């Protein structure tokens, strides 16, 4: 089997899907690894390091996509401006793709259909179930750790005031109030980072266990009002709520948003479009100069007016919808991501070939397109299939 590692083409994306360390493991396993020239340099992994462990360096993406049986990427396939072709159009029938696809996100629907049409079997890393035997392949958790830390640093940078309480010669400046909505891996890391920066932290999650974890980090918990039996899904993840319960969440949030300096949004439903918890009208009521960082943007975003992939000031609130926050700390995030991906590939390969057991919980959760069809449940629901 031939594995292809292309250079990421999303603007500002510095990560790469394999490190020299994981390439060495693939080669030791008897696999051939193609690495596009310069693919790792922005993560401080260089061509000579890949070549030194047995990788074949390929000067451009077309040859790499043509030769590879399995493509490993960080971000979903995109239009390659340099080649004037979409990455999917360089792929071929029977090829495998492992990356973050976020197939339920409306912005990715056409790309997912293109993958199906091309006969590519694609597997999405955001679908890895949170079970003990999948922990070492769970790239979403790894990247969420990075996004929680870096996302809060970004929020602090956009804030027009100090995060900690400051005692000065002319008086005392109060600490910033930070609310994290969605106390999963990213949210908990964001809370811990905000606490270290001296903020007063608040958390809201529909899952009681998540709120307990937030409380253990010193956060004051805001009760969403959603009953536990309606909140808890499989594997400890949040369950999709009806519009009635989402509206109750919004009503609760409306009472506290005006007191907050930073809102960190990370409420996600696995394989589903992210719930809209903050509407444009709610943003209008927020404190002028306050900041929203919406890391759920890959699945549509928790704020109705989050700008996808960028940062804008709307109604005097800075709203960030940067899509590749882990890519802003590329050395650490690439190391984590590459090891997760190696473990997944190692799990799927039997005697040098990928074998898909569609009844397996892990495989069934991550499969997006197969045999020219979109098979991912969340994507099909979001597409109305």
mmCIF file of C-alpha atoms in Angstrom:
data_model
loop_
_atom_site.group_PDB
_atom_site.id
_atom_site.type_symbol
_atom_site.label_atom_id
_atom_site.label_comp_id
_atom_site.label_asym_id
_atom_site.label_seq_id
_atom_site.Cartn_x
_atom_site.Cartn_y
_atom_site.Cartn_z
ATOM 1 C CA UNK A 1 0.000 0.000 0.000
ATOM 2 C CA UNK A 2 1.168 3.507 -0.876
ATOM 3 C CA UNK A 3 0.412 6.343 1.536
ATOM 4 C CA UNK A 4 0.403 9.934 0.282
ATOM 5 C CA UNK A 5 1.059 12.960 2.524
ATOM 6 C CA UNK A 6 0.222 16.154 0.601
ATOM 7 C CA UNK A 7 1.065 19.672 1.659
ATOM 8 C CA UNK A 8 -1.951 21.357 3.251
ATOM 9 C CA UNK A 9 -3.376 24.156 1.100
ATOM 10 C CA UNK A 10 -5.766 25.937 3.460
ATOM 11 C CA UNK A 11 -4.481 29.448 3.956
ATOM 12 C CA UNK A 12 -2.574 29.676 7.233
ATOM 13 C CA UNK A 13 -2.602 25.912 7.821
ATOM 14 C CA UNK A 14 0.834 24.897 9.068
ATOM 15 C CA UNK A 15 0.151 21.308 10.117
ATOM 16 C CA UNK A 16 0.931 18.126 8.200
ATOM 17 C CA UNK A 17 -0.567 14.649 8.542
ATOM 18 C CA UNK A 18 2.676 12.771 9.285
ATOM 19 C CA UNK A 19 5.943 13.446 11.076
ATOM 20 C CA UNK A 20 9.275 11.784 10.304
ATOM 21 C CA UNK A 21 8.608 9.667 13.404
ATOM 22 C CA UNK A 22 5.302 8.282 12.072
ATOM 23 C CA UNK A 23 6.666 7.896 8.533
ATOM 24 C CA UNK A 24 9.422 5.740 9.989
ATOM 25 C CA UNK A 25 6.753 3.556 11.618
ATOM 26 C CA UNK A 26 4.801 3.232 8.347
ATOM 27 C CA UNK A 27 7.945 2.231 6.459
ATOM 28 C CA UNK A 28 8.830 -0.288 9.160
ATOM 29 C CA UNK A 29 5.317 -1.721 8.718
ATOM 30 C CA UNK A 30 6.142 -2.382 5.053
ATOM 31 C CA UNK A 31 4.243 0.564 3.546
ATOM 32 C CA UNK A 32 5.494 3.033 0.943
ATOM 33 C CA UNK A 33 5.176 6.689 1.946
ATOM 34 C CA UNK A 34 5.096 9.621 -0.486
ATOM 35 C CA UNK A 35 5.559 13.093 1.017
ATOM 36 C CA UNK A 36 5.012 16.249 -1.006
ATOM 37 C CA UNK A 37 8.055 18.520 -0.981
ATOM 38 C CA UNK A 38 7.800 21.119 1.776
ATOM 39 C CA UNK A 39 4.744 19.488 3.357
ATOM 40 C CA UNK A 40 6.128 19.644 6.879
ATOM 41 C CA UNK A 41 8.319 22.732 6.881
ATOM 42 C CA UNK A 42 5.743 25.018 8.522
ATOM 43 C CA UNK A 43 5.539 22.530 11.391
ATOM 44 C CA UNK A 44 9.350 22.425 11.526
ATOM 45 C CA UNK A 45 9.594 18.964 9.998
ATOM 46 C CA UNK A 46 11.835 19.114 6.936
ATOM 47 C CA UNK A 47 12.262 17.215 3.671
ATOM 48 C CA UNK A 48 15.644 15.770 4.609
ATOM 49 C CA UNK A 49 14.138 14.338 7.806
ATOM 50 C CA UNK A 50 11.377 12.559 5.853
ATOM 51 C CA UNK A 51 13.838 11.296 3.257
ATOM 52 C CA UNK A 52 16.124 10.089 6.017
ATOM 53 C CA UNK A 53 13.479 7.693 7.345
ATOM 54 C CA UNK A 54 12.537 6.250 3.966
ATOM 55 C CA UNK A 55 9.904 8.583 2.507
ATOM 56 C CA UNK A 56 9.888 9.354 -1.222
ATOM 57 C CA UNK A 57 9.658 13.105 -1.821
ATOM 58 C CA UNK A 58 7.200 14.155 -4.543
ATOM 59 C CA UNK A 59 7.485 17.650 -6.093
ATOM 60 C CA UNK A 60 3.751 18.333 -6.488
ATOM 61 C CA UNK A 61 0.278 17.104 -5.514
ATOM 62 C CA UNK A 62 -0.879 15.677 -8.866
ATOM 63 C CA UNK A 63 1.637 12.835 -8.958
ATOM 64 C CA UNK A 64 1.166 12.153 -5.258
ATOM 65 C CA UNK A 65 -2.629 11.915 -5.528
ATOM 66 C CA UNK A 66 -2.308 9.766 -8.642
ATOM 67 C CA UNK A 67 0.041 7.201 -7.086
ATOM 68 C CA UNK A 68 -1.279 6.932 -3.526
ATOM 69 C CA UNK A 69 -3.756 4.302 -2.361
ATOM 70 C CA UNK A 70 -4.399 6.199 0.865
ATOM 71 C CA UNK A 71 -4.271 9.968 1.335
ATOM 72 C CA UNK A 72 -3.672 11.322 4.829
ATOM 73 C CA UNK A 73 -4.597 14.976 5.326
ATOM 74 C CA UNK A 74 -5.305 17.393 8.144
ATOM 75 C CA UNK A 75 -8.071 19.474 6.570
ATOM 76 C CA UNK A 76 -10.902 18.543 4.224
ATOM 77 C CA UNK A 77 -10.205 18.556 0.451
ATOM 78 C CA UNK A 78 -10.191 22.077 -0.964
ATOM 79 C CA UNK A 79 -9.728 23.873 -4.261
ATOM 80 C CA UNK A 80 -6.019 24.085 -5.050
ATOM 81 C CA UNK A 81 -5.499 27.531 -6.581
ATOM 82 C CA UNK A 82 -1.941 26.761 -7.662
ATOM 83 C CA UNK A 83 -3.044 23.694 -9.627
ATOM 84 C CA UNK A 84 -6.403 25.293 -10.583
ATOM 85 C CA UNK A 85 -8.093 22.037 -9.557
ATOM 86 C CA UNK A 86 -10.022 20.789 -6.573
ATOM 87 C CA UNK A 87 -8.132 18.197 -4.548
ATOM 88 C CA UNK A 88 -10.995 15.729 -5.048
ATOM 89 C CA UNK A 89 -10.548 16.066 -8.824
ATOM 90 C CA UNK A 90 -6.966 14.802 -8.396
ATOM 91 C CA UNK A 91 -8.196 11.716 -6.535
ATOM 92 C CA UNK A 92 -9.337 8.464 -8.102
ATOM 93 C CA UNK A 93 -11.811 5.653 -7.714
ATOM 94 C CA UNK A 94 -10.921 3.141 -4.994
ATOM 95 C CA UNK A 95 -8.658 5.582 -3.172
ATOM 96 C CA UNK A 96 -8.951 6.038 0.586
ATOM 97 C CA UNK A 97 -8.904 9.387 2.371
ATOM 98 C CA UNK A 98 -8.488 9.980 6.101
ATOM 99 C CA UNK A 99 -8.832 13.551 7.342
ATOM 100 C CA UNK A 100 -11.155 15.925 9.187
ATOM 101 C CA UNK A 101 -14.136 16.151 6.827
ATOM 102 C CA UNK A 102 -16.903 17.520 9.110
ATOM 103 C CA UNK A 103 -19.435 16.071 6.638
ATOM 104 C CA UNK A 104 -22.550 17.440 8.350
ATOM 105 C CA UNK A 105 -21.382 21.050 7.985
ATOM 106 C CA UNK A 106 -23.379 22.696 5.149
ATOM 107 C CA UNK A 107 -20.229 24.215 3.671
ATOM 108 C CA UNK A 108 -18.806 20.735 3.065
ATOM 109 C CA UNK A 109 -21.816 19.068 1.460
ATOM 110 C CA UNK A 110 -20.756 19.633 -2.152
ATOM 111 C CA UNK A 111 -17.243 18.392 -1.410
ATOM 112 C CA UNK A 112 -18.634 15.240 0.237
ATOM 113 C CA UNK A 113 -20.839 14.598 -2.794
ATOM 114 C CA UNK A 114 -17.781 15.039 -5.016
ATOM 115 C CA UNK A 115 -15.929 12.409 -2.968
ATOM 116 C CA UNK A 116 -18.823 10.003 -3.392
ATOM 117 C CA UNK A 117 -19.039 10.728 -7.101
ATOM 118 C CA UNK A 118 -15.312 10.097 -7.535
ATOM 119 C CA UNK A 119 -15.601 6.702 -5.844
ATOM 120 C CA UNK A 120 -13.325 7.717 -2.951
ATOM 121 C CA UNK A 121 -13.786 5.924 0.362
ATOM 122 C CA UNK A 122 -13.437 8.706 2.900
ATOM 123 C CA UNK A 123 -13.175 8.498 6.679
ATOM 124 C CA UNK A 124 -13.539 11.483 8.973
ATOM 125 C CA UNK A 125 -11.472 11.908 12.104
ATOM 126 C CA UNK A 126 -14.194 13.922 13.846
ATOM 127 C CA UNK A 127 -16.268 10.748 13.998
ATOM 128 C CA UNK A 128 -13.923 8.711 16.222
ATOM 129 C CA UNK A 129 -16.120 7.454 19.102
ATOM 130 C CA UNK A 130 -15.058 8.344 22.611
ATOM 131 C CA UNK A 131 -14.426 4.811 23.815
ATOM 132 C CA UNK A 132 -11.375 3.458 25.620
ATOM 133 C CA UNK A 133 -9.988 1.418 22.708
ATOM 134 C CA UNK A 134 -10.162 4.459 20.390
ATOM 135 C CA UNK A 135 -8.496 6.994 22.691
ATOM 136 C CA UNK A 136 -5.097 6.737 21.034
ATOM 137 C CA UNK A 137 -6.641 7.462 17.602
ATOM 138 C CA UNK A 138 -8.854 10.322 18.754
ATOM 139 C CA UNK A 139 -7.442 13.264 16.818
ATOM 140 C CA UNK A 140 -10.511 15.354 17.632
ATOM 141 C CA UNK A 141 -9.679 15.232 21.327
ATOM 142 C CA UNK A 142 -6.037 16.063 20.614
ATOM 143 C CA UNK A 143 -6.943 19.018 18.407
ATOM 144 C CA UNK A 144 -9.601 20.146 20.862
ATOM 145 C CA UNK A 145 -6.909 20.398 23.529
ATOM 146 C CA UNK A 146 -4.926 22.648 21.194
ATOM 147 C CA UNK A 147 -7.980 24.700 20.193
ATOM 148 C CA UNK A 148 -9.041 25.260 23.797
ATOM 149 C CA UNK A 149 -5.638 26.553 24.820
ATOM 150 C CA UNK A 150 -4.844 28.651 21.735
ATOM 151 C CA UNK A 151 -8.437 29.856 21.295
ATOM 152 C CA UNK A 152 -8.436 31.387 24.761
ATOM 153 C CA UNK A 153 -5.043 33.003 24.126
ATOM 154 C CA UNK A 154 -6.535 34.533 20.951
ATOM 155 C CA UNK A 155 -9.548 35.813 22.883
ATOM 156 C CA UNK A 156 -7.288 37.420 25.466
ATOM 157 C CA UNK A 157 -5.326 39.076 22.676
ATOM 158 C CA UNK A 158 -8.509 40.600 21.184
ATOM 159 C CA UNK A 159 -9.824 41.795 24.532
ATOM 160 C CA UNK A 160 -9.393 45.582 25.019
ATOM 161 C CA UNK A 161 -8.729 45.169 28.732
ATOM 162 C CA UNK A 162 -6.650 43.096 31.152
ATOM 163 C CA UNK A 163 -7.644 39.507 31.885
ATOM 164 C CA UNK A 164 -6.477 39.433 35.536
ATOM 165 C CA UNK A 165 -7.378 41.863 38.273
ATOM 166 C CA UNK A 166 -4.830 44.671 38.228
ATOM 167 C CA UNK A 167 -3.860 46.871 41.147
ATOM 168 C CA UNK A 168 -2.518 50.164 39.855
ATOM 169 C CA UNK A 169 -1.535 53.553 41.272
ATOM 170 C CA UNK A 170 -4.842 54.987 40.053
ATOM 171 C CA UNK A 171 -7.132 52.211 41.186
ATOM 172 C CA UNK A 172 -8.135 48.587 40.788
ATOM 173 C CA UNK A 173 -9.161 47.065 37.468
ATOM 174 C CA UNK A 174 -11.565 44.132 37.789
ATOM 175 C CA UNK A 175 -10.727 40.772 36.190
ATOM 176 C CA UNK A 176 -12.412 39.742 32.956
ATOM 177 C CA UNK A 177 -15.465 37.498 33.052
ATOM 178 C CA UNK A 178 -15.137 34.463 30.757
ATOM 179 C CA UNK A 179 -17.997 32.145 29.855
ATOM 180 C CA UNK A 180 -17.247 28.811 28.186
ATOM 181 C CA UNK A 181 -20.249 27.157 26.546
ATOM 182 C CA UNK A 182 -19.584 23.481 25.981
ATOM 183 C CA UNK A 183 -17.312 22.029 28.655
ATOM 184 C CA UNK A 184 -15.833 19.212 26.613
ATOM 185 C CA UNK A 185 -12.118 18.740 26.038
ATOM 186 C CA UNK A 186 -11.676 22.115 24.318
ATOM 187 C CA UNK A 187 -13.918 23.941 26.754
ATOM 188 C CA UNK A 188 -12.151 22.551 29.810
ATOM 189 C CA UNK A 189 -8.762 23.488 28.371
ATOM 190 C CA UNK A 190 -10.118 26.983 27.640
ATOM 191 C CA UNK A 191 -11.372 27.296 31.216
ATOM 192 C CA UNK A 192 -8.024 26.196 32.626
ATOM 193 C CA UNK A 193 -6.184 28.673 30.389
ATOM 194 C CA UNK A 194 -8.516 31.558 31.282
ATOM 195 C CA UNK A 195 -8.084 30.732 34.972
ATOM 196 C CA UNK A 196 -4.299 30.777 34.609
ATOM 197 C CA UNK A 197 -4.607 34.183 32.937
ATOM 198 C CA UNK A 198 -6.491 35.514 35.953
ATOM 199 C CA UNK A 199 -10.072 35.683 34.668
ATOM 200 C CA UNK A 200 -13.255 34.859 36.570
ATOM 201 C CA UNK A 201 -14.578 31.796 34.787
ATOM 202 C CA UNK A 202 -18.095 30.544 34.116
ATOM 203 C CA UNK A 203 -19.241 27.414 32.296
ATOM 204 C CA UNK A 204 -22.459 26.101 30.789
ATOM 205 C CA UNK A 205 -23.048 22.628 29.417
ATOM 206 C CA UNK A 206 -26.206 20.555 29.130
ATOM 207 C CA UNK A 207 -24.336 17.506 30.533
ATOM 208 C CA UNK A 208 -24.115 17.289 34.339
ATOM 209 C CA UNK A 209 -20.775 15.418 34.235
ATOM 210 C CA UNK A 210 -19.208 18.142 32.092
ATOM 211 C CA UNK A 211 -20.400 20.800 34.520
ATOM 212 C CA UNK A 212 -18.833 18.886 37.399
ATOM 213 C CA UNK A 213 -15.511 18.849 35.570
ATOM 214 C CA UNK A 214 -15.791 22.575 34.894
ATOM 215 C CA UNK A 215 -16.524 23.185 38.562
ATOM 216 C CA UNK A 216 -13.407 21.235 39.515
ATOM 217 C CA UNK A 217 -11.399 23.775 37.504
ATOM 218 C CA UNK A 218 -12.838 26.637 39.514
ATOM 219 C CA UNK A 219 -15.596 27.704 37.122
ATOM 220 C CA UNK A 220 -18.997 28.920 38.277
ATOM 221 C CA UNK A 221 -21.607 26.756 36.540
ATOM 222 C CA UNK A 222 -24.630 28.329 34.858
ATOM 223 C CA UNK A 223 -27.581 25.936 34.790
ATOM 224 C CA UNK A 224 -28.860 25.461 31.231
ATOM 225 C CA UNK A 225 -32.198 24.169 32.472
ATOM 226 C CA UNK A 226 -32.028 21.124 30.173
ATOM 227 C CA UNK A 227 -32.912 17.807 31.900
ATOM 228 C CA UNK A 228 -30.056 15.300 32.019
ATOM 229 C CA UNK A 229 -32.048 12.610 30.209
ATOM 230 C CA UNK A 230 -32.458 14.917 27.202
ATOM 231 C CA UNK A 231 -28.826 16.020 27.262
ATOM 232 C CA UNK A 232 -26.749 12.859 27.385
ATOM 233 C CA UNK A 233 -25.901 10.988 24.196
ATOM 234 C CA UNK A 234 -23.693 7.992 23.500
ATOM 235 C CA UNK A 235 -20.130 7.999 24.769
ATOM 236 C CA UNK A 236 -20.680 10.987 27.038
ATOM 237 C CA UNK A 237 -21.294 13.378 24.165
ATOM 238 C CA UNK A 238 -24.156 15.863 24.110
ATOM 239 C CA UNK A 239 -27.394 14.840 22.414
ATOM 240 C CA UNK A 240 -29.129 16.894 19.729
ATOM 241 C CA UNK A 241 -31.904 18.955 21.326
ATOM 242 C CA UNK A 242 -35.243 20.042 19.961
ATOM 243 C CA UNK A 243 -35.665 23.702 19.005
ATOM 244 C CA UNK A 244 -37.782 24.156 22.142
ATOM 245 C CA UNK A 245 -34.914 23.222 24.460
ATOM 246 C CA UNK A 246 -32.360 25.181 22.455
ATOM 247 C CA UNK A 247 -34.596 28.227 22.860
ATOM 248 C CA UNK A 248 -34.616 27.660 26.638
ATOM 249 C CA UNK A 249 -30.804 27.629 26.550
ATOM 250 C CA UNK A 250 -30.833 30.938 24.660
ATOM 251 C CA UNK A 251 -33.161 32.459 27.230
ATOM 252 C CA UNK A 252 -30.777 31.445 30.016
ATOM 253 C CA UNK A 253 -27.792 32.834 28.132
ATOM 254 C CA UNK A 254 -29.540 36.129 27.372
ATOM 255 C CA UNK A 255 -29.597 36.902 31.088
ATOM 256 C CA UNK A 256 -25.815 36.595 31.524
ATOM 257 C CA UNK A 257 -24.196 37.533 28.202
ATOM 258 C CA UNK A 258 -24.174 41.250 29.014
ATOM 259 C CA UNK A 259 -21.895 40.549 32.008
ATOM 260 C CA UNK A 260 -19.266 38.632 30.025
ATOM 261 C CA UNK A 261 -16.073 39.895 28.420
ATOM 262 C CA UNK A 262 -15.250 36.667 26.574
ATOM 263 C CA UNK A 263 -17.590 33.977 25.263
ATOM 264 C CA UNK A 264 -15.864 30.766 24.189
ATOM 265 C CA UNK A 265 -18.137 28.539 22.099
ATOM 266 C CA UNK A 266 -17.394 24.830 21.779
ATOM 267 C CA UNK A 267 -20.779 23.081 21.965
ATOM 268 C CA UNK A 268 -20.861 20.238 19.456
ATOM 269 C CA UNK A 269 -23.022 17.235 18.635
ATOM 270 C CA UNK A 270 -20.973 14.409 17.021
ATOM 271 C CA UNK A 271 -21.637 14.219 13.308
ATOM 272 C CA UNK A 272 -24.328 16.918 13.432
ATOM 273 C CA UNK A 273 -24.540 20.611 12.634
ATOM 274 C CA UNK A 274 -23.561 22.665 15.693
ATOM 275 C CA UNK A 275 -26.537 24.150 17.590
ATOM 276 C CA UNK A 276 -27.086 27.902 17.269
ATOM 277 C CA UNK A 277 -26.985 29.113 20.880
ATOM 278 C CA UNK A 278 -26.284 32.816 20.323
ATOM 279 C CA UNK A 279 -28.399 34.723 17.797
ATOM 280 C CA UNK A 280 -27.542 38.035 16.179
ATOM 281 C CA UNK A 281 -29.994 39.828 18.462
ATOM 282 C CA UNK A 282 -28.211 38.338 21.474
ATOM 283 C CA UNK A 283 -24.867 39.615 20.153
ATOM 284 C CA UNK A 284 -26.376 43.115 19.965
ATOM 285 C CA UNK A 285 -27.031 42.963 23.715
ATOM 286 C CA UNK A 286 -23.453 42.018 24.606
ATOM 287 C CA UNK A 287 -20.908 44.329 26.197
ATOM 288 C CA UNK A 288 -19.179 46.609 23.701
ATOM 289 C CA UNK A 289 -15.616 45.439 23.141
ATOM 290 C CA UNK A 290 -16.372 41.896 24.245
ATOM 291 C CA UNK A 291 -15.069 38.875 22.331
ATOM 292 C CA UNK A 292 -16.562 35.667 20.954
ATOM 293 C CA UNK A 293 -14.315 32.789 19.876
ATOM 294 C CA UNK A 294 -16.429 30.155 18.124
ATOM 295 C CA UNK A 295 -14.355 27.001 17.652
ATOM 296 C CA UNK A 296 -17.422 25.000 16.599
ATOM 297 C CA UNK A 297 -17.348 26.778 13.224
ATOM 298 C CA UNK A 298 -16.206 23.642 11.368
ATOM 299 C CA UNK A 299 -19.662 22.246 12.078
ATOM 300 C CA UNK A 300 -21.503 25.492 11.389
ATOM 301 C CA UNK A 301 -20.814 27.465 14.561
ATOM 302 C CA UNK A 302 -22.692 28.149 17.823
ATOM 303 C CA UNK A 303 -23.194 31.820 17.006
ATOM 304 C CA UNK A 304 -25.557 32.763 14.214
ATOM 305 C CA UNK A 305 -23.208 35.403 12.750
ATOM 306 C CA UNK A 306 -19.781 33.828 13.247
ATOM 307 C CA UNK A 307 -17.702 34.564 10.113
ATOM 308 C CA UNK A 308 -16.424 31.236 8.812
ATOM 309 C CA UNK A 309 -12.651 31.129 8.625
ATOM 310 C CA UNK A 310 -11.964 34.674 9.725
ATOM 311 C CA UNK A 311 -12.510 37.324 12.426
ATOM 312 C CA UNK A 312 -14.795 40.345 12.233
ATOM 313 C CA UNK A 313 -16.223 43.040 14.481
ATOM 314 C CA UNK A 314 -20.022 42.945 14.451
ATOM 315 C CA UNK A 315 -22.217 45.097 16.675
ATOM 316 C CA UNK A 316 -19.037 46.189 18.525
ATOM 317 C CA UNK A 317 -18.205 42.571 19.389
ATOM 318 C CA UNK A 318 -15.123 40.823 17.972
ATOM 319 C CA UNK A 319 -16.257 37.441 16.637
ATOM 320 C CA UNK A 320 -13.657 34.864 15.615
ATOM 321 C CA UNK A 321 -14.462 31.882 13.429
ATOM 322 C CA UNK A 322 -10.905 30.803 12.666
ATOM 323 C CA UNK A 323 -11.078 27.227 11.384
ATOM 324 C CA UNK A 324 -7.561 25.997 11.993
ATOM 325 C CA UNK A 325 -6.694 27.142 15.500
ATOM 326 C CA UNK A 326 -4.595 24.029 16.271
ATOM 327 C CA UNK A 327 -2.547 24.937 13.195
ATOM 328 C CA UNK A 328 -1.397 28.054 15.030
ATOM 329 C CA UNK A 329 0.683 25.855 17.340
ATOM 330 C CA UNK A 330 1.842 23.540 14.554
ATOM 331 C CA UNK A 331 4.732 21.671 16.129
ATOM 332 C CA UNK A 332 2.696 20.392 19.084
ATOM 333 C CA UNK A 333 -0.542 19.834 17.184
ATOM 334 C CA UNK A 334 1.169 18.034 14.280
ATOM 335 C CA UNK A 335 2.962 15.692 16.653
ATOM 336 C CA UNK A 336 -0.313 14.781 18.357
ATOM 337 C CA UNK A 337 -2.308 14.551 15.114
ATOM 338 C CA UNK A 338 0.261 12.405 13.292
ATOM 339 C CA UNK A 339 0.393 9.868 16.102
ATOM 340 C CA UNK A 340 -3.416 9.669 16.242
ATOM 341 C CA UNK A 341 -3.568 9.072 12.487
ATOM 342 C CA UNK A 342 -0.821 6.440 12.568
ATOM 343 C CA UNK A 343 -2.734 4.535 15.249
ATOM 344 C CA UNK A 344 -5.941 4.662 13.203
ATOM 345 C CA UNK A 345 -4.256 3.496 10.010
ATOM 346 C CA UNK A 346 -2.526 0.712 11.911
ATOM 347 C CA UNK A 347 -5.953 -0.333 13.245
ATOM 348 C CA UNK A 348 -7.529 -0.419 9.769
ATOM 349 C CA UNK A 349 -4.729 -2.175 7.897
ATOM 350 C CA UNK A 350 -4.613 -5.957 7.761
ATOM 351 C CA UNK A 351 -1.735 -7.631 5.899
ATOM 352 C CA UNK A 352 -0.778 -4.423 4.101
ATOM 353 C CA UNK A 353 -4.283 -3.439 2.950
ATOM 354 C CA UNK A 354 -7.125 -1.435 4.469
ATOM 355 C CA UNK A 355 -9.961 -3.702 5.562
ATOM 356 C CA UNK A 356 -13.236 -2.017 6.492
ATOM 357 C CA UNK A 357 -15.438 -3.864 8.953
ATOM 358 C CA UNK A 358 -18.666 -1.899 8.582
ATOM 359 C CA UNK A 359 -20.065 -3.502 11.750
ATOM 360 C CA UNK A 360 -17.129 -2.205 13.814
ATOM 361 C CA UNK A 361 -18.058 0.734 16.048
ATOM 362 C CA UNK A 362 -15.005 2.794 15.105
ATOM 363 C CA UNK A 363 -15.173 2.180 11.354
ATOM 364 C CA UNK A 364 -18.929 2.687 11.243
ATOM 365 C CA UNK A 365 -18.634 6.020 13.038
ATOM 366 C CA UNK A 366 -15.991 7.517 10.744
ATOM 367 C CA UNK A 367 -17.044 6.274 7.294
ATOM 368 C CA UNK A 368 -18.396 9.142 5.155
ATOM 369 C CA UNK A 369 -18.400 7.982 1.514
ATOM 370 C CA UNK A 370 -18.157 4.425 0.197
ATOM 371 C CA UNK A 371 -19.104 2.716 -3.070
ATOM 372 C CA UNK A 372 -20.110 6.057 -4.648
ATOM 373 C CA UNK A 373 -22.550 6.850 -1.820
ATOM 374 C CA UNK A 374 -22.705 9.205 1.135
ATOM 375 C CA UNK A 375 -23.138 6.794 4.051
ATOM 376 C CA UNK A 376 -22.456 9.046 7.054
ATOM 377 C CA UNK A 377 -25.683 9.327 9.061
ATOM 378 C CA UNK A 378 -25.158 12.932 10.213
ATOM 379 C CA UNK A 379 -24.215 14.091 6.720
ATOM 380 C CA UNK A 380 -27.229 12.379 5.158
ATOM 381 C CA UNK A 381 -29.521 13.972 7.711
ATOM 382 C CA UNK A 382 -28.025 17.427 7.158
ATOM 383 C CA UNK A 383 -28.260 16.994 3.374
ATOM 384 C CA UNK A 384 -31.849 15.806 3.561
ATOM 385 C CA UNK A 385 -30.988 12.428 1.996
#
